[in-house]
Amino acid sequence: GYNADGQCNVPSGLTGVVSAKASKHNTIALLDDGTVISWGNPPSGDVFPTNLSDVIAIDAGHFHGIGVKSDGRVVTWGRNTAGQLNIPQNIDNVVAIDAGSKNSMLLLSDGSVVNIGNTGHTGGYSVQNIPEGLVVLVYGCTNPAATNYNAGANTDDGSCLGVVNGC
């Protein structure tokens, strides 16, 4: 695959990886001790945060990354082209995440989904409440009309919740 920035070159001796996510220019990995590492070359001017710890989940967007800490708070890094890094400060109950090309989606413990970034809504984010009894998994949409640049919330029947750039 595309490896111009070394994002496919896994560091030798790397152990304890519980999750790894690839973006266009770099790869991030969550280790079993809750730390996060990165390799490859993020886009010019983008900086990977140092000393990330207590992280329980990660995802990589086209030019940004997102992580959830054990206390439900979110950390973001990378290019903020559409506000996808602008997590509202009052959100601290995140249980799942998904990063798209220019948006970030958060599943909250109350069952609502927050879409941040390229949402088509004024203010840079929208909140959708999930109908009672519906199981939602947050990951890239499997809807055939969606593209791989979109984050989405898929329901238990495989349909995509929310319309984000064709999803």
Short mmCIF file of N, CA, C and O in Angstrom, two decimals, residues 5 21 55-57 90 108 114 119 128 141 145:
data_model
loop_
_atom_site.label_atom_id
_atom_site.label_comp_id
_atom_site.label_asym_id
_atom_site.label_seq_id
_atom_site.Cartn_x
_atom_site.Cartn_y
_atom_site.Cartn_z
N ASP A 5 5.29 7.87 3.68
CA ASP A 5 5.69 8.51 4.94
C ASP A 5 6.12 7.52 6.01
O ASP A 5 6.28 7.89 7.17
N LYS A 21 -4.53 2.04 14.35
CA LYS A 21 -5.35 2.71 13.34
C LYS A 21 -4.42 3.47 12.40
O LYS A 21 -3.46 4.10 12.83
N VAL A 55 -5.44 6.06 28.07
CA VAL A 55 -6.31 6.02 26.89
C VAL A 55 -6.86 4.60 26.74
O VAL A 55 -6.15 3.62 26.94
N ILE A 56 -8.15 4.50 26.40
CA ILE A 56 -8.78 3.17 26.26
C ILE A 56 -9.25 2.89 24.83
O ILE A 56 -9.56 1.75 24.51
N ALA A 57 -9.29 3.90 23.96
CA ALA A 57 -9.70 3.69 22.57
C ALA A 57 -9.09 4.78 21.71
O ALA A 57 -8.89 5.91 22.16
N ASN A 90 -17.92 20.24 27.73
CA ASN A 90 -18.83 19.60 28.67
C ASN A 90 -19.04 18.12 28.40
O ASN A 90 -19.80 17.46 29.09
N LEU A 108 -22.09 8.69 23.35
CA LEU A 108 -22.09 9.01 24.77
C LEU A 108 -22.79 7.94 25.57
O LEU A 108 -23.60 7.16 25.04
N VAL A 114 -22.72 12.40 19.11
CA VAL A 114 -22.29 13.76 18.82
C VAL A 114 -21.38 13.70 17.60
O VAL A 114 -20.42 12.92 17.57
N THR A 119 -20.26 18.80 9.70
CA THR A 119 -21.57 18.23 10.02
C THR A 119 -22.71 18.86 9.24
O THR A 119 -23.81 18.35 9.24
N GLN A 128 -27.48 13.78 18.14
CA GLN A 128 -28.66 13.01 17.78
C GLN A 128 -28.94 12.02 18.89
O GLN A 128 -28.03 11.33 19.36
N CYS A 141 -19.24 3.72 8.27
CA CYS A 141 -20.51 3.23 7.73
C CYS A 141 -20.30 2.11 6.72
O CYS A 141 -19.40 2.15 5.91
N ALA A 145 -23.70 3.36 -0.16
CA ALA A 145 -23.61 4.71 -0.73
C ALA A 145 -22.56 5.56 -0.04
O ALA A 145 -22.22 6.64 -0.50
#
